[in-house]
GROMACS .gro file of C-alpha atoms in nm:
model
  468
    1MET     CA    1   0.000   0.000   0.000
    2ALA     CA    2   0.124   0.347  -0.078
    3THR     CA    3   0.272   0.542   0.209
    4VAL     CA    4   0.123   0.889   0.231
    5LEU     CA    5   0.192   1.202   0.423
    6PRO     CA    6  -0.067   1.401   0.614
    7ARG     CA    7  -0.240   1.657   0.400
    8SER     CA    8  -0.077   1.939   0.594
    9SER     CA    9   0.268   1.821   0.491
   10LEU     CA   10   0.172   1.843   0.125
   11SER     CA   11   0.098   2.213   0.151
   12ASP     CA   12   0.339   2.478   0.043
   13SER     CA   13   0.568   2.548   0.337
   14PRO     CA   14   0.726   2.859   0.182
   15ARG     CA   15   0.530   3.169   0.276
   16GLN     CA   16   0.357   3.341  -0.015
   17LYS     CA   17   0.277   3.706  -0.055
   18ALA     CA   18  -0.072   3.820  -0.148
   19GLY     CA   19  -0.014   3.796  -0.525
   20GLY     CA   20   0.093   3.432  -0.500
   21GLY     CA   21   0.466   3.488  -0.526
   22LEU     CA   22   0.725   3.431  -0.259
   23ASP     CA   23   0.766   3.704   0.001
   24SER     CA   24   1.049   3.928  -0.121
   25TRP     CA   25   1.212   3.980   0.219
   26ARG     CA   26   1.218   3.610   0.293
   27LEU     CA   27   1.346   3.540  -0.055
   28ALA     CA   28   1.625   3.793  -0.004
   29GLY     CA   29   1.722   3.617   0.320
   30PHE     CA   30   1.716   3.278   0.151
   31ALA     CA   31   1.927   3.408  -0.138
   32SER     CA   32   2.190   3.549   0.099
   33LEU     CA   33   2.372   3.214   0.098
   34ALA     CA   34   2.468   3.292  -0.261
   35VAL     CA   35   2.704   3.559  -0.123
   36PRO     CA   36   2.976   3.334   0.029
   37ILE     CA   37   2.936   3.085  -0.259
   38TYR     CA   38   2.971   3.339  -0.537
   39ALA     CA   39   3.226   3.548  -0.351
   40ALA     CA   40   3.479   3.267  -0.385
   41GLN     CA   41   3.421   3.174  -0.749
   42MET     CA   42   3.586   3.467  -0.920
   43PRO     CA   43   3.885   3.495  -0.685
   44LEU     CA   44   3.955   3.126  -0.743
   45ALA     CA   45   3.931   3.161  -1.120
   46VAL     CA   46   4.093   3.504  -1.162
   47TYR     CA   47   4.314   3.606  -0.871
   48LEU     CA   48   4.423   3.288  -0.700
   49PRO     CA   49   4.603   3.130  -1.001
   50ALA     CA   50   4.780   3.457  -1.080
   51ILE     CA   51   4.877   3.528  -0.717
   52TYR     CA   52   4.995   3.174  -0.648
   53ALA     CA   53   5.207   3.193  -0.966
   54GLN     CA   54   5.347   3.544  -0.919
   55ASN     CA   55   5.380   3.562  -0.540
   56PHE     CA   56   5.430   3.203  -0.431
   57GLY     CA   57   5.629   3.064  -0.724
   58LEU     CA   58   5.400   2.785  -0.846
   59SER     CA   59   5.406   2.732  -1.222
   60LEU     CA   60   5.097   2.788  -1.437
   61GLY     CA   61   5.118   2.426  -1.552
   62VAL     CA   62   5.111   2.294  -1.193
   63ILE     CA   63   4.823   2.521  -1.096
   64GLY     CA   64   4.626   2.418  -1.404
   65ALA     CA   65   4.688   2.050  -1.332
   66ILE     CA   66   4.569   2.086  -0.971
   67PHE     CA   67   4.246   2.257  -1.079
   68LEU     CA   68   4.186   1.993  -1.344
   69ALA     CA   69   4.251   1.704  -1.100
   70GLU     CA   70   4.006   1.849  -0.849
   71ARG     CA   71   3.735   1.865  -1.115
   72ILE     CA   72   3.793   1.502  -1.204
   73TRP     CA   73   3.743   1.413  -0.837
   74GLY     CA   74   3.432   1.632  -0.834
   75ALA     CA   75   3.287   1.421  -1.114
   76VAL     CA   76   3.256   1.141  -0.859
   77ALA     CA   77   3.183   1.340  -0.544
   78ASP     CA   78   2.912   1.576  -0.673
   79PRO     CA   79   2.659   1.312  -0.794
   80LEU     CA   80   2.716   1.123  -0.469
   81ILE     CA   81   2.635   1.435  -0.265
   82GLY     CA   82   2.325   1.499  -0.475
   83THR     CA   83   2.197   1.142  -0.440
   84LEU     CA   84   2.257   1.133  -0.064
   85SER     CA   85   2.085   1.468  -0.018
   86ASP     CA   86   1.779   1.341  -0.207
   87ARG     CA   87   1.773   1.033   0.020
   88THR     CA   88   1.831   1.215   0.349
   89ARG     CA   89   1.555   1.210   0.608
   90SER     CA   90   1.598   1.407   0.929
   91ARG     CA   91   1.403   1.632   1.161
   92PHE     CA   92   1.593   1.923   1.002
   93GLY     CA   93   1.498   1.829   0.645
   94ARG     CA   94   1.690   1.693   0.346
   95ARG     CA   95   1.892   1.999   0.258
   96ARG     CA   96   1.984   2.179   0.581
   97PRO     CA   97   2.212   1.909   0.733
   98TRP     CA   98   2.427   1.895   0.420
   99ILE     CA   99   2.453   2.271   0.398
  100ALA     CA  100   2.558   2.301   0.763
  101ALA     CA  101   2.825   2.030   0.737
  102GLY     CA  102   2.954   2.172   0.410
  103ALA     CA  103   2.979   2.518   0.562
  104ALA     CA  104   3.217   2.393   0.831
  105ILE     CA  105   3.450   2.231   0.575
  106TYR     CA  106   3.423   2.533   0.348
  107ALA     CA  107   3.526   2.774   0.623
  108ILE     CA  108   3.831   2.571   0.732
  109ALA     CA  109   3.953   2.530   0.375
  110ALA     CA  110   3.896   2.900   0.303
  111VAL     CA  111   4.139   2.987   0.583
  112ALA     CA  112   4.401   2.761   0.425
  113LEU     CA  113   4.349   2.897   0.072
  114PHE     CA  114   4.316   3.268   0.139
  115PHE     CA  115   4.556   3.302   0.434
  116PRO     CA  116   4.855   3.091   0.318
  117ALA     CA  117   5.199   3.111   0.473
  118SER     CA  118   5.494   3.112   0.232
  119PRO     CA  119   5.655   2.895   0.104
  120ILE     CA  120   5.375   2.691  -0.054
  121ALA     CA  121   5.416   2.342  -0.194
  122PRO     CA  122   5.189   2.211  -0.470
  123ALA     CA  123   5.052   1.952  -0.223
  124TYR     CA  124   4.933   2.232   0.008
  125LEU     CA  125   4.737   2.400  -0.270
  126ALA     CA  126   4.593   2.067  -0.384
  127ALA     CA  127   4.474   1.966  -0.035
  128ALA     CA  128   4.323   2.307   0.042
  129LEU     CA  129   4.155   2.331  -0.298
  130PHE     CA  130   4.007   1.979  -0.277
  131ALA     CA  131   3.865   2.046   0.071
  132PHE     CA  132   3.731   2.387  -0.032
  133TYR     CA  133   3.544   2.251  -0.331
  134LEU     CA  134   3.410   1.957  -0.129
  135GLY     CA  135   3.261   2.199   0.122
  136ALA     CA  136   3.129   2.417  -0.160
  137SER     CA  137   2.956   2.118  -0.321
  138MET     CA  138   2.799   2.014   0.008
  139ILE     CA  139   2.654   2.363   0.039
  140GLN     CA  140   2.567   2.442  -0.320
  141ILE     CA  141   2.407   2.121  -0.446
  142PRO     CA  142   2.143   2.086  -0.169
  143TYR     CA  143   2.094   2.464  -0.173
  144LEU     CA  144   2.022   2.471  -0.546
  145ALA     CA  145   1.782   2.178  -0.512
  146TRP     CA  146   1.606   2.356  -0.225
  147SER     CA  147   1.588   2.670  -0.441
  148GLY     CA  148   1.395   2.479  -0.705
  149GLU     CA  149   1.157   2.338  -0.444
  150ILE     CA  150   1.043   2.656  -0.267
  151SER     CA  151   0.824   2.746  -0.566
  152ARG     CA  152   0.659   2.531  -0.830
  153ALA     CA  153   0.582   2.816  -1.072
  154TYR     CA  154   0.777   2.843  -1.400
  155HIS     CA  155   0.855   3.216  -1.378
  156GLU     CA  156   0.877   3.228  -0.998
  157ARG     CA  157   1.175   2.995  -1.021
  158THR     CA  158   1.343   3.247  -1.248
  159ARG     CA  159   1.271   3.507  -0.982
  160VAL     CA  160   1.437   3.290  -0.715
  161VAL     CA  161   1.745   3.245  -0.930
  162THR     CA  162   1.753   3.618  -1.008
  163PHE     CA  163   1.761   3.704  -0.637
  164GLN     CA  164   2.051   3.463  -0.598
  165ALA     CA  165   2.228   3.601  -0.905
  166VAL     CA  166   2.194   3.962  -0.786
  167ASN     CA  167   2.324   3.864  -0.443
  168GLY     CA  168   2.607   3.677  -0.610
  169SER     CA  169   2.696   3.972  -0.829
  170ALA     CA  170   2.688   4.201  -0.526
  171ALA     CA  171   2.921   3.959  -0.349
  172LEU     CA  172   3.160   3.966  -0.642
  173LEU     CA  173   3.140   4.343  -0.643
  174LEU     CA  174   3.239   4.353  -0.276
  175VAL     CA  175   3.519   4.103  -0.326
  176LEU     CA  176   3.653   4.288  -0.630
  177VAL     CA  177   3.648   4.626  -0.456
  178LEU     CA  178   3.912   4.505  -0.214
  179PRO     CA  179   4.189   4.413  -0.461
  180THR     CA  180   4.110   4.733  -0.650
  181ILE     CA  181   4.185   4.929  -0.334
  182VAL     CA  182   4.497   4.722  -0.264
  183ASP     CA  183   4.617   4.789  -0.621
  184GLN     CA  184   4.623   5.162  -0.553
  185PHE     CA  185   4.860   5.129  -0.258
  186ARG     CA  186   5.032   4.790  -0.271
  187PRO     CA  187   4.975   4.647  -0.620
  188LEU     CA  188   5.231   4.370  -0.576
  189ASP     CA  189   5.097   4.240  -0.243
  190GLY     CA  190   4.908   3.929  -0.354
  191GLY     CA  191   4.888   3.793   0.000
  192LEU     CA  192   4.698   4.100   0.118
  193LYS     CA  193   4.451   4.065  -0.171
  194LEU     CA  194   4.386   3.702  -0.083
  195ALA     CA  195   4.336   3.783   0.285
  196ALA     CA  196   4.087   4.061   0.206
  197MET     CA  197   3.881   3.836  -0.018
  198GLY     CA  198   3.895   3.547   0.230
  199THR     CA  199   3.766   3.772   0.507
  200VAL     CA  200   3.457   3.858   0.301
  201ILE     CA  201   3.390   3.490   0.230
  202LEU     CA  202   3.413   3.386   0.595
  203ILE     CA  203   3.207   3.673   0.739
  204SER     CA  204   2.933   3.643   0.476
  205LEU     CA  205   2.909   3.267   0.538
  206LEU     CA  206   2.860   3.325   0.911
  207LEU     CA  207   2.586   3.582   0.850
  208ALA     CA  208   2.405   3.403   0.566
  209LEU     CA  209   2.354   3.059   0.720
  210PRO     CA  210   2.092   3.161   0.980
  211LEU     CA  211   1.914   3.387   0.731
  212THR     CA  212   1.883   3.106   0.478
  213PHE     CA  213   1.778   2.841   0.728
  214ARG     CA  214   1.503   3.060   0.873
  215ALA     CA  215   1.366   3.200   0.546
  216PHE     CA  216   1.158   2.904   0.423
  217GLY     CA  217   1.066   2.557   0.531
  218GLU     CA  218   1.147   2.260   0.315
  219ARG     CA  219   0.859   2.145   0.099
  220GLN     CA  220   0.743   1.792   0.175
  221ILE     CA  221   0.638   1.547  -0.095
  222PRO     CA  222   0.484   1.199  -0.074
  223ASP     CA  223   0.712   0.919   0.043
  224GLU     CA  224   0.691   0.738  -0.290
  225THR     CA  225   0.871   1.029  -0.449
  226GLN     CA  226   1.073   1.129  -0.146
  227ARG     CA  227   1.378   0.915  -0.196
  228ALA     CA  228   1.580   0.803  -0.493
  229PRO     CA  229   1.645   0.426  -0.476
  230ARG     CA  230   1.985   0.295  -0.375
  231GLN     CA  231   2.190   0.235  -0.687
  232SER     CA  232   2.545   0.219  -0.813
  233LEU     CA  233   2.737   0.514  -0.953
  234LEU     CA  234   2.708   0.358  -1.298
  235ARG     CA  235   2.329   0.339  -1.268
  236THR     CA  236   2.319   0.698  -1.143
  237LEU     CA  237   2.513   0.810  -1.447
  238GLU     CA  238   2.276   0.611  -1.668
  239VAL     CA  239   1.981   0.797  -1.516
  240LEU     CA  240   2.146   1.130  -1.591
  241ALA     CA  241   2.238   1.021  -1.943
  242SER     CA  242   1.877   0.920  -2.013
  243GLU     CA  243   1.752   1.275  -1.956
  244LYS     CA  244   1.819   1.435  -2.292
  245LEU     CA  245   1.691   1.779  -2.195
  246LEU     CA  246   1.910   1.777  -1.885
  247LEU     CA  247   2.214   1.685  -2.094
  248ARG     CA  248   2.148   1.981  -2.323
  249VAL     CA  249   2.128   2.216  -2.026
  250LEU     CA  250   2.448   2.070  -1.880
  251ALA     CA  251   2.639   2.093  -2.208
  252SER     CA  252   2.523   2.450  -2.261
  253ASP     CA  253   2.624   2.544  -1.908
  254PHE     CA  254   2.963   2.375  -1.953
  255ALA     CA  255   3.026   2.595  -2.257
  256VAL     CA  256   2.909   2.909  -2.074
  257ARG     CA  257   3.136   2.842  -1.778
  258ALA     CA  258   3.431   2.755  -1.999
  259GLY     CA  259   3.399   3.081  -2.189
  260GLN     CA  260   3.360   3.288  -1.875
  261SER     CA  261   3.651   3.113  -1.706
  262VAL     CA  262   3.892   3.158  -1.997
  263ARG     CA  263   3.813   3.528  -1.986
  264GLY     CA  264   3.840   3.537  -1.607
  265ALA     CA  265   4.165   3.343  -1.583
  266LEU     CA  266   4.338   3.564  -1.839
  267PHE     CA  267   4.173   3.897  -1.756
  268VAL     CA  268   4.443   4.025  -1.522
  269PHE     CA  269   4.719   3.923  -1.764
  270PHE     CA  270   4.538   4.079  -2.060
  271VAL     CA  271   4.471   4.416  -1.898
  272ALA     CA  272   4.796   4.447  -1.705
  273ILE     CA  273   5.042   4.308  -1.960
  274TYR     CA  274   4.886   4.312  -2.307
  275MET     CA  275   4.703   4.640  -2.258
  276GLY     CA  276   4.980   4.786  -2.039
  277LEU     CA  277   4.725   4.908  -1.782
  278PRO     CA  278   4.808   4.726  -1.455
  279HIS     CA  279   4.625   4.979  -1.236
  280TRP     CA  280   4.304   4.919  -1.435
  281ALA     CA  281   4.295   4.539  -1.403
  282SER     CA  282   4.088   4.516  -1.085
  283GLY     CA  283   3.890   4.831  -1.164
  284LEU     CA  284   3.764   4.701  -1.498
  285PHE     CA  285   3.665   4.371  -1.344
  286LEU     CA  286   3.483   4.567  -1.076
  287LEU     CA  287   3.304   4.779  -1.337
  288GLN     CA  288   3.188   4.468  -1.519
  289PHE     CA  289   3.018   4.336  -1.209
  290VAL     CA  290   2.856   4.668  -1.122
  291PHE     CA  291   2.669   4.643  -1.450
  292GLY     CA  292   2.614   4.272  -1.386
  293ILE     CA  293   2.412   4.354  -1.074
  294ALA     CA  294   2.187   4.588  -1.271
  295ALA     CA  295   2.149   4.332  -1.550
  296GLY     CA  296   1.998   4.054  -1.335
  297PRO     CA  297   1.643   4.198  -1.311
  298ILE     CA  298   1.661   4.301  -1.678
  299TRP     CA  299   1.729   3.945  -1.793
  300MET     CA  300   1.459   3.819  -1.557
  301LYS     CA  301   1.205   4.036  -1.739
  302ILE     CA  302   1.339   3.920  -2.075
  303GLY     CA  303   1.297   3.560  -1.958
  304PHE     CA  304   0.937   3.635  -1.851
  305ARG     CA  305   0.862   3.774  -2.197
  306ILE     CA  306   1.034   3.534  -2.436
  307GLY     CA  307   1.098   3.225  -2.223
  308LYS     CA  308   1.404   3.095  -2.045
  309HIS     CA  309   1.587   2.923  -2.329
  310ARG     CA  310   1.538   3.211  -2.572
  311ALA     CA  311   1.667   3.457  -2.314
  312ALA     CA  312   1.970   3.233  -2.258
  313ILE     CA  313   2.043   3.225  -2.632
  314ALA     CA  314   2.015   3.603  -2.661
  315GLY     CA  315   2.257   3.656  -2.374
  316GLU     CA  316   2.512   3.413  -2.515
  317LEU     CA  317   2.507   3.577  -2.857
  318VAL     CA  318   2.571   3.918  -2.701
  319GLN     CA  319   2.866   3.781  -2.505
  320ALA     CA  320   3.010   3.614  -2.815
  321ALA     CA  321   2.994   3.945  -3.002
  322VAL     CA  322   3.167   4.128  -2.716
  323ASN     CA  323   3.456   3.881  -2.709
  324ILE     CA  324   3.503   3.895  -3.086
  325GLY     CA  325   3.513   4.273  -3.049
  326LEU     CA  326   3.819   4.237  -2.826
  327LEU     CA  327   4.023   4.160  -3.138
  328LEU     CA  328   3.984   4.527  -3.228
  329VAL     CA  329   4.139   4.646  -2.903
  330ARG     CA  330   4.498   4.766  -2.917
  331PRO     CA  331   4.740   4.820  -2.626
  332GLY     CA  332   4.650   5.136  -2.437
  333ASP     CA  333   4.306   5.166  -2.607
  334LEU     CA  334   4.113   5.214  -2.284
  335PRO     CA  335   3.789   5.366  -2.427
  336LEU     CA  336   3.708   5.064  -2.647
  337LEU     CA  337   3.801   4.819  -2.373
  338LEU     CA  338   3.587   5.015  -2.128
  339THR     CA  339   3.287   5.000  -2.364
  340LEU     CA  340   3.320   4.627  -2.421
  341THR     CA  341   3.356   4.570  -2.047
  342ILE     CA  342   3.028   4.751  -1.977
  343VAL     CA  343   2.842   4.554  -2.244
  344GLN     CA  344   2.994   4.233  -2.111
  345GLY     CA  345   2.864   4.324  -1.766
  346LEU     CA  346   2.512   4.381  -1.898
  347ALA     CA  347   2.510   4.035  -2.060
  348GLN     CA  348   2.696   3.865  -1.777
  349GLY     CA  349   2.519   3.578  -1.609
  350SER     CA  350   2.221   3.578  -1.845
  351GLY     CA  351   2.281   3.223  -1.959
  352ASN     CA  352   2.375   3.098  -1.611
  353LEU     CA  353   2.057   3.243  -1.464
  354MET     CA  354   1.819   3.087  -1.716
  355LEU     CA  355   1.992   2.750  -1.735
  356ARG     CA  356   1.987   2.704  -1.359
  357SER     CA  357   1.616   2.779  -1.346
  358MET     CA  358   1.557   2.524  -1.624
  359VAL     CA  359   1.712   2.240  -1.419
  360ALA     CA  360   1.426   2.251  -1.166
  361ASP     CA  361   1.175   2.229  -1.452
  362VAL     CA  362   1.353   1.922  -1.592
  363ALA     CA  363   1.350   1.767  -1.243
  364ASP     CA  364   0.971   1.813  -1.231
  365GLN     CA  365   0.937   1.639  -1.568
  366HIS     CA  366   1.153   1.352  -1.444
  367ARG     CA  367   0.948   1.311  -1.126
  368LEU     CA  368   0.627   1.296  -1.330
  369LYS     CA  369   0.774   1.025  -1.556
  370THR     CA  370   0.943   0.810  -1.292
  371GLY     CA  371   0.780   0.894  -0.959
  372VAL     CA  372   1.126   0.960  -0.813
  373ASP     CA  373   1.248   1.296  -0.686
  374ARG     CA  374   1.607   1.349  -0.805
  375ALA     CA  375   1.627   1.728  -0.784
  376ALA     CA  376   1.955   1.737  -0.591
  377LEU     CA  377   2.110   1.478  -0.822
  378PHE     CA  378   2.018   1.691  -1.122
  379PHE     CA  379   2.160   2.001  -0.958
  380SER     CA  380   2.475   1.808  -0.869
  381ALA     CA  381   2.517   1.738  -1.239
  382PHE     CA  382   2.459   2.106  -1.309
  383SER     CA  383   2.716   2.199  -1.045
  384LEU     CA  384   2.953   1.950  -1.203
  385SER     CA  385   2.914   2.105  -1.548
  386GLU     CA  386   2.984   2.445  -1.395
  387LYS     CA  387   3.299   2.321  -1.222
  388ALA     CA  388   3.413   2.119  -1.521
  389GLY     CA  389   3.378   2.421  -1.748
  390THR     CA  390   3.582   2.631  -1.506
  391ALA     CA  391   3.851   2.366  -1.464
  392ALA     CA  392   3.874   2.288  -1.834
  393ALA     CA  393   3.921   2.656  -1.909
  394ILE     CA  394   4.194   2.703  -1.649
  395GLY     CA  395   4.352   2.366  -1.724
  396ILE     CA  396   4.373   2.446  -2.095
  397ALA     CA  397   4.397   2.825  -2.123
  398LEU     CA  398   4.683   2.878  -1.876
  399PRO     CA  399   4.912   2.607  -2.020
  400LEU     CA  400   4.818   2.716  -2.374
  401VAL     CA  401   4.925   3.077  -2.331
  402GLY     CA  402   5.238   2.950  -2.157
  403TRP     CA  403   5.310   2.722  -2.455
  404LEU     CA  404   5.261   3.024  -2.685
  405GLY     CA  405   5.547   3.192  -2.499
  406PHE     CA  406   5.358   3.416  -2.258
  407ASP     CA  407   5.542   3.497  -1.933
  408PRO     CA  408   5.304   3.577  -1.640
  409THR     CA  409   5.569   3.788  -1.469
  410GLY     CA  410   5.549   4.027  -1.764
  411THR     CA  411   5.925   4.074  -1.788
  412ASP     CA  412   5.997   3.927  -2.131
  413ASN     CA  413   5.701   3.882  -2.366
  414SER     CA  414   5.750   3.887  -2.743
  415ALA     CA  415   5.495   4.032  -2.984
  416SER     CA  416   5.389   3.681  -3.087
  417ALA     CA  417   5.338   3.579  -2.723
  418LEU     CA  418   5.114   3.881  -2.664
  419ARG     CA  419   4.916   3.807  -2.979
  420GLY     CA  420   4.868   3.452  -2.857
  421LEU     CA  421   4.733   3.588  -2.528
  422LEU     CA  422   4.492   3.813  -2.719
  423TYR     CA  423   4.361   3.533  -2.941
  424VAL     CA  424   4.303   3.291  -2.655
  425PHE     CA  425   4.144   3.565  -2.442
  426ALA     CA  426   3.907   3.680  -2.719
  427LEU     CA  427   3.830   3.379  -2.939
  428GLY     CA  428   3.812   3.111  -2.668
  429PRO     CA  429   3.514   3.269  -2.490
  430ALA     CA  430   3.350   3.375  -2.817
  431ALA     CA  431   3.348   3.017  -2.947
  432ALA     CA  432   3.222   2.884  -2.613
  433HIS     CA  433   2.928   3.125  -2.598
  434LEU     CA  434   2.828   3.043  -2.957
  435ILE     CA  435   2.834   2.672  -2.877
  436SER     CA  436   2.623   2.732  -2.567
  437ALA     CA  437   2.357   2.916  -2.770
  438TRP     CA  438   2.353   2.642  -3.034
  439LEU     CA  439   2.308   2.365  -2.777
  440ILE     CA  440   2.000   2.519  -2.614
  441ARG     CA  441   1.813   2.615  -2.932
  442GLY     CA  442   1.459   2.475  -2.969
  443PHE     CA  443   1.434   2.366  -2.604
  444SER     CA  444   1.095   2.196  -2.571
  445LEU     CA  445   1.024   2.241  -2.198
  446ASP     CA  446   0.870   2.588  -2.214
  447GLU     CA  447   0.617   2.759  -1.988
  448ALA     CA  448   0.313   2.583  -2.137
  449GLU     CA  449   0.468   2.237  -2.109
  450HIS     CA  450   0.586   2.301  -1.755
  451SER     CA  451   0.239   2.418  -1.653
  452ARG     CA  452   0.098   2.087  -1.782
  453ILE     CA  453   0.360   1.893  -1.583
  454ARG     CA  454   0.290   2.087  -1.263
  455ARG     CA  455  -0.084   2.029  -1.292
  456ALA     CA  456  -0.027   1.656  -1.330
  457LEU     CA  457   0.210   1.645  -1.032
  458ASP     CA  458  -0.025   1.846  -0.812
  459GLU     CA  459  -0.318   1.621  -0.902
  460ARG     CA  460  -0.114   1.308  -0.824
  461ASP     CA  461   0.008   1.448  -0.492
  462LYS     CA  462  -0.345   1.547  -0.398
  463ALA     CA  463  -0.476   1.200  -0.481
  464MET     CA  464  -0.215   1.040  -0.255
  465ALA     CA  465  -0.326   1.248   0.044
  466PRO     CA  466  -0.583   1.080   0.274
  467ALA     CA  467  -0.933   1.218   0.270
  468GLU     CA  468  -1.023   1.434   0.567
   0.00000   0.00000   0.00000
């Protein structure tokens, strides 16, 4: 006989405002956990490789190999975390225990990464980086799954992700302000830059956890769909591979992240060494994210009007055009670079925002087909595509520009080495964004189809509840 939950547990636990949407203040509190998560992403991709190479003497090849190795390990760890989170039953819910445990690991590893003592061996960086990303996965995967569960509405999920994206962009803005300030007084002090960014990560984590935990309850669903069955890693991968729409979202996100990470990993080198504007490196990155904060609500409205996948395509095409435009920039040409940076900021995150919202919709479709809730597993795969795109970019772009003769210390770079840096910096992201747009074209799970799926799920859940 089917096991059912009391009718009260099938009701929406998140508090709704009068118009049916989530309360904005509670949603802001819930989205605050995006701050410590996002605050670390750009420093790891942009500043940490450069600082560990320039200030602590590690080679670009070693750094790239460490990042790549961690992502390979993440390919095993992330689906496991997602599956276990989906299966977890506790008085605190499915998601909260994982987030709390991950936060502890994340904080300890952040101290090691952002407050290192010289000299640093490759093994030190590897251990700290592996622990940091493990903690990040334990926070992010259950958190993203929870984000997709607090609302069932197609556009409301975009709103949830937009709140998180705006918080994340604000976090990046705060993190990037600090190295910009350091650049004006002690531009060569990489250790001080790391410490400033690490302080923001640790403080924001401490403040965000209680806000997120108290914002919304976890939505309950019938026991038949509560847990994914026990299965091997191979079977788990087969489940993921069977979801064709999910694979398209993952592949598109991989391309997005790879393009963004190539640009991020080489940005400091490009501005400081190719452009000859070292004092503008942090400032331009900062400017990009100022416009990125303003762009979040704009892309949300675009998604409301034309649908998530079309908005994602539009954003990727804009970013591809911006990166191709970088080929026109010449050393010292600040006005053109400034213009392209602003446009890049306005398009920044558009694809990430829409694709993340689409994962929850695909998870609903899967639950309707199979009767199994695998939301966290699906978001673990999404997290994996994000990390793999970042690692692939760093693991390929840094060694590639080194192979082309580029010297990160900036002391002896030939004209051909600088041209190689330019081509990788401009054309790598442009190609990645075009591929991302191509992969997501004609996505079939639109608003109308998702509304049909939600009606069917709601009717099934209602039928499983006992009559009063």
